[in-house]
PDB file of C-alpha atoms in Angstrom:
ATOM      1  CA  MET A   1      -9.473  26.021 -20.773  1.00  0.00           C
ATOM      2  CA  VAL A   2     -12.165  25.903 -17.957  1.00  0.00           C
ATOM      3  CA  ALA A   3     -13.282  22.590 -18.999  1.00  0.00           C
ATOM      4  CA  ALA A   4      -9.619  21.597 -19.223  1.00  0.00           C
ATOM      5  CA  LEU A   5      -8.888  23.377 -15.523  1.00  0.00           C
ATOM      6  CA  THR A   6     -12.028  21.252 -14.632  1.00  0.00           C
ATOM      7  CA  TYR A   7     -10.749  18.484 -15.251  1.00  0.00           C
ATOM      8  CA  LEU A   8      -7.776  18.590 -14.192  1.00  0.00           C
ATOM      9  CA  ILE A   9      -9.192  20.123 -10.352  1.00  0.00           C
ATOM     10  CA  VAL A  10     -12.216  16.580 -10.662  1.00  0.00           C
ATOM     11  CA  ALA A  11      -9.107  13.781 -11.570  1.00  0.00           C
ATOM     12  CA  SER A  12      -6.649  15.411  -8.262  1.00  0.00           C
ATOM     13  CA  PHE A  13      -9.537  15.442  -6.340  1.00  0.00           C
ATOM     14  CA  SER A  14     -10.884  11.696  -7.278  1.00  0.00           C
ATOM     15  CA  SER A  15      -7.209  10.346  -6.770  1.00  0.00           C
ATOM     16  CA  ALA A  16      -7.118  12.084  -3.291  1.00  0.00           C
ATOM     17  CA  VAL A  17     -10.044   9.962  -2.403  1.00  0.00           C
ATOM     18  CA  ALA A  18      -9.143   6.890  -3.796  1.00  0.00           C
ATOM     19  CA  ALA A  19     -11.037   4.040  -1.497  1.00  0.00           C
ATOM     20  CA  VAL A  20      -8.999   2.010   0.866  1.00  0.00           C
ATOM     21  CA  VAL A  21      -9.316  -2.006   0.767  1.00  0.00           C
ATOM     22  CA  THR A  22      -8.031  -4.628   1.968  1.00  0.00           C
ATOM     23  CA  PRO A  23      -7.033  -7.274  -0.222  1.00  0.00           C
ATOM     24  CA  SER A  24      -9.861  -9.077   0.582  1.00  0.00           C
ATOM     25  CA  GLN A  25     -12.032  -6.187  -0.159  1.00  0.00           C
ATOM     26  CA  LEU A  26     -10.072  -5.590  -3.615  1.00  0.00           C
ATOM     27  CA  LEU A  27     -10.722  -9.142  -4.976  1.00  0.00           C
ATOM     28  CA  GLN A  28     -14.472  -9.261  -3.489  1.00  0.00           C
ATOM     29  CA  ARG A  29     -15.586  -5.988  -5.870  1.00  0.00           C
ATOM     30  CA  GLY A  30     -14.048  -8.150  -8.969  1.00  0.00           C
ATOM     31  CA  ALA A  31     -14.086  -7.042 -12.334  1.00  0.00           C
ATOM     32  CA  VAL A  32     -16.237  -4.397 -11.243  1.00  0.00           C
ATOM     33  CA  GLY A  33     -13.465  -2.771  -9.439  1.00  0.00           C
ATOM     34  CA  TYR A  34     -10.144  -3.145 -12.203  1.00  0.00           C
ATOM     35  CA  GLY A  35      -8.798  -0.144 -13.379  1.00  0.00           C
ATOM     36  CA  GLN A  36     -10.194   2.096 -10.530  1.00  0.00           C
ATOM     37  CA  MET A  37      -7.910   4.095  -8.611  1.00  0.00           C
ATOM     38  CA  VAL A  38      -7.435   2.680  -4.292  1.00  0.00           C
ATOM     39  CA  ARG A  39      -5.510   2.051  -1.566  1.00  0.00           C
ATOM     40  CA  LEU A  40      -4.303  -1.371  -0.778  1.00  0.00           C
ATOM     41  CA  GLN A  41      -3.337  -1.521   2.207  1.00  0.00           C
ATOM     42  CA  GLY A  42      -2.290  -4.796   4.873  1.00  0.00           C
ATOM     43  CA  ARG A  43       1.327  -6.317   5.557  1.00  0.00           C
ATOM     44  CA  VAL A  44       4.479  -7.363   3.455  1.00  0.00           C
ATOM     45  CA  VAL A  45       4.695 -10.828   3.385  1.00  0.00           C
ATOM     46  CA  GLY A  46       7.825 -12.572   2.114  1.00  0.00           C
ATOM     47  CA  ASP A  47      10.603 -10.280   0.416  1.00  0.00           C
ATOM     48  CA  ALA A  48      10.094  -8.435  -2.701  1.00  0.00           C
ATOM     49  CA  GLN A  49      11.848  -9.333  -5.612  1.00  0.00           C
ATOM     50  CA  THR A  50      12.757  -7.417  -8.742  1.00  0.00           C
ATOM     51  CA  ASN A  51      11.459  -8.204 -12.570  1.00  0.00           C
ATOM     52  CA  ALA A  52      14.104  -9.045 -14.462  1.00  0.00           C
ATOM     53  CA  THR A  53      12.097  -7.767 -17.643  1.00  0.00           C
ATOM     54  CA  THR A  54      10.833  -3.884 -16.361  1.00  0.00           C
ATOM     55  CA  LEU A  55      13.083  -3.594 -12.860  1.00  0.00           C
ATOM     56  CA  ALA A  56       9.652  -2.931 -11.073  1.00  0.00           C
ATOM     57  CA  HIS A  57      10.007  -4.608  -7.508  1.00  0.00           C
ATOM     58  CA  VAL A  58       6.968  -7.016  -7.128  1.00  0.00           C
ATOM     59  CA  PHE A  59       6.506  -8.325  -3.220  1.00  0.00           C
ATOM     60  CA  THR A  60       3.065 -10.121  -1.473  1.00  0.00           C
ATOM     61  CA  VAL A  61       0.618  -7.971   0.391  1.00  0.00           C
ATOM     62  CA  SER A  62      -1.526  -9.753   2.465  1.00  0.00           C
ATOM     63  CA  GLY A  63      -4.902  -8.335   4.887  1.00  0.00           C
ATOM     64  CA  GLY A  64      -4.888 -11.964   6.750  1.00  0.00           C
ATOM     65  CA  ARG A  65      -7.507 -14.188   4.678  1.00  0.00           C
ATOM     66  CA  ALA A  66      -6.138 -12.938   1.526  1.00  0.00           C
ATOM     67  CA  SER A  67      -3.247 -11.695  -0.491  1.00  0.00           C
ATOM     68  CA  VAL A  68      -2.138  -9.457  -3.764  1.00  0.00           C
ATOM     69  CA  GLN A  69       0.834  -9.382  -6.355  1.00  0.00           C
ATOM     70  CA  VAL A  70       1.992  -5.847  -5.862  1.00  0.00           C
ATOM     71  CA  THR A  71       4.518  -4.543  -8.511  1.00  0.00           C
ATOM     72  CA  TYR A  72       6.100  -1.203  -7.523  1.00  0.00           C
ATOM     73  CA  GLY A  73       8.181   1.022 -10.654  1.00  0.00           C
ATOM     74  CA  SER A  74       9.897   2.878  -8.101  1.00  0.00           C
ATOM     75  CA  ASP A  75      12.607   2.578  -4.445  1.00  0.00           C
ATOM     76  CA  LEU A  76      11.167   1.324  -1.991  1.00  0.00           C
ATOM     77  CA  PRO A  77      10.646   3.520   0.775  1.00  0.00           C
ATOM     78  CA  GLY A  78      12.407   3.271   4.863  1.00  0.00           C
ATOM     79  CA  GLY A  79      10.695   0.917   6.696  1.00  0.00           C
ATOM     80  CA  PHE A  80       9.681  -1.546   3.668  1.00  0.00           C
ATOM     81  CA  LYS A  81      10.072  -5.576   4.770  1.00  0.00           C
ATOM     82  CA  ALA A  82       8.674  -8.695   5.774  1.00  0.00           C
ATOM     83  CA  GLY A  83       5.551  -8.076   7.901  1.00  0.00           C
ATOM     84  CA  ALA A  84       5.722  -4.200   7.803  1.00  0.00           C
ATOM     85  CA  SER A  85       1.880  -2.255   6.987  1.00  0.00           C
ATOM     86  CA  VAL A  86       1.764  -0.678   3.833  1.00  0.00           C
ATOM     87  CA  GLU A  87      -0.365   1.574   2.116  1.00  0.00           C
ATOM     88  CA  ALA A  88       0.060   0.909  -1.885  1.00  0.00           C
ATOM     89  CA  GLN A  89      -1.887   3.479  -4.032  1.00  0.00           C
ATOM     90  CA  GLY A  90      -3.076   2.217  -8.094  1.00  0.00           C
ATOM     91  CA  THR A  91      -5.240   0.235  -9.527  1.00  0.00           C
ATOM     92  CA  TYR A  92      -5.292  -3.894  -9.819  1.00  0.00           C
ATOM     93  CA  ASN A  93      -6.074  -5.295 -13.553  1.00  0.00           C
ATOM     94  CA  GLY A  94      -7.736  -8.649 -11.997  1.00  0.00           C
ATOM     95  CA  HIS A  95      -4.027 -10.477 -11.405  1.00  0.00           C
ATOM     96  CA  VAL A  96      -1.386  -7.364 -10.489  1.00  0.00           C
ATOM     97  CA  PHE A  97      -2.142  -4.358  -8.269  1.00  0.00           C
ATOM     98  CA  THR A  98       0.223  -1.363 -10.452  1.00  0.00           C
ATOM     99  CA  ALA A  99       1.418   0.733  -7.266  1.00  0.00           C
ATOM    100  CA  ASN A 100       2.100   4.443  -7.998  1.00  0.00           C
ATOM    101  CA  SER A 101       2.824   5.243  -4.442  1.00  0.00           C
ATOM    102  CA  LEU A 102       3.856   3.182  -1.910  1.00  0.00           C
ATOM    103  CA  THR A 103       4.330   3.805   2.020  1.00  0.00           C
ATOM    104  CA  ALA A 104       5.066   1.324   4.402  1.00  0.00           C
ATOM    105  CA  LYS A 105       4.979   1.814   8.632  1.00  0.00           C
ATOM    106  CA  CYS A 106       7.369   0.319  11.021  1.00  0.00           C
ATOM    107  CA  PRO A 107       4.768  -0.343  13.386  1.00  0.00           C
ATOM    108  CA  THR A 108       7.783  -0.267  16.903  1.00  0.00           C
ATOM    109  CA  LYS A 109       7.877   3.423  15.554  1.00  0.00           C
ATOM    110  CA  TYR A 110       4.782   3.952  16.754  1.00  0.00           C
ATOM    111  CA  GLN A 111       4.205   2.434  20.058  1.00  0.00           C
ATOM    112  CA  ALA A 112       3.533   3.474  23.373  1.00  0.00           C
ATOM    113  CA  GLY A 113       7.051   3.002  25.095  1.00  0.00           C
ATOM    114  CA  THR A 114       7.422   1.714  28.559  1.00  0.00           C
ATOM    115  CA  THR A 115       9.895   3.442  31.109  1.00  0.00           C
ATOM    116  CA  ARG A 116      11.756   1.560  33.735  1.00  0.00           C
ATOM    117  CA  THR A 117      12.617   2.707  37.111  1.00  0.00           C
ATOM    118  CA  LYS A 118      15.078   0.703  39.190  1.00  0.00           C
ATOM    119  CA  ALA A 119      13.976  -0.483  41.732  1.00  0.00           C
ATOM    120  CA  THR A 120      16.217   0.941  45.203  1.00  0.00           C
ATOM    121  CA  SER A 121      16.743  -0.616  48.367  1.00  0.00           C
ATOM    122  CA  ASN A 122      17.166   2.154  51.985  1.00  0.00           C
TER     123      ASN A 122
END
């Protein structure tokens, strides 16, 4: 019983501290990184397609010089669109990154607003 509880705690902790990587860093890891839980950060390139067999969403995440194909089997989050900054948590098998969670960030939401003042003449 204690061993099972310890395993659950360690497993949940290790997924919570998954390494954050860009597509370039993920590809540089090579076979050593296959199957390891990571958080992939980058920008969505183009539109997501739906795989007719699995019904998963398939899209590309780019980090500038490199890009990775991502598959995600749930509903896409609000704010998901071409050019959006995303973070996908999951595993990479050398060909496709399989995400089990996906977050999209809308850059305009986080930009500082500018205020306009109306010039008045007297």
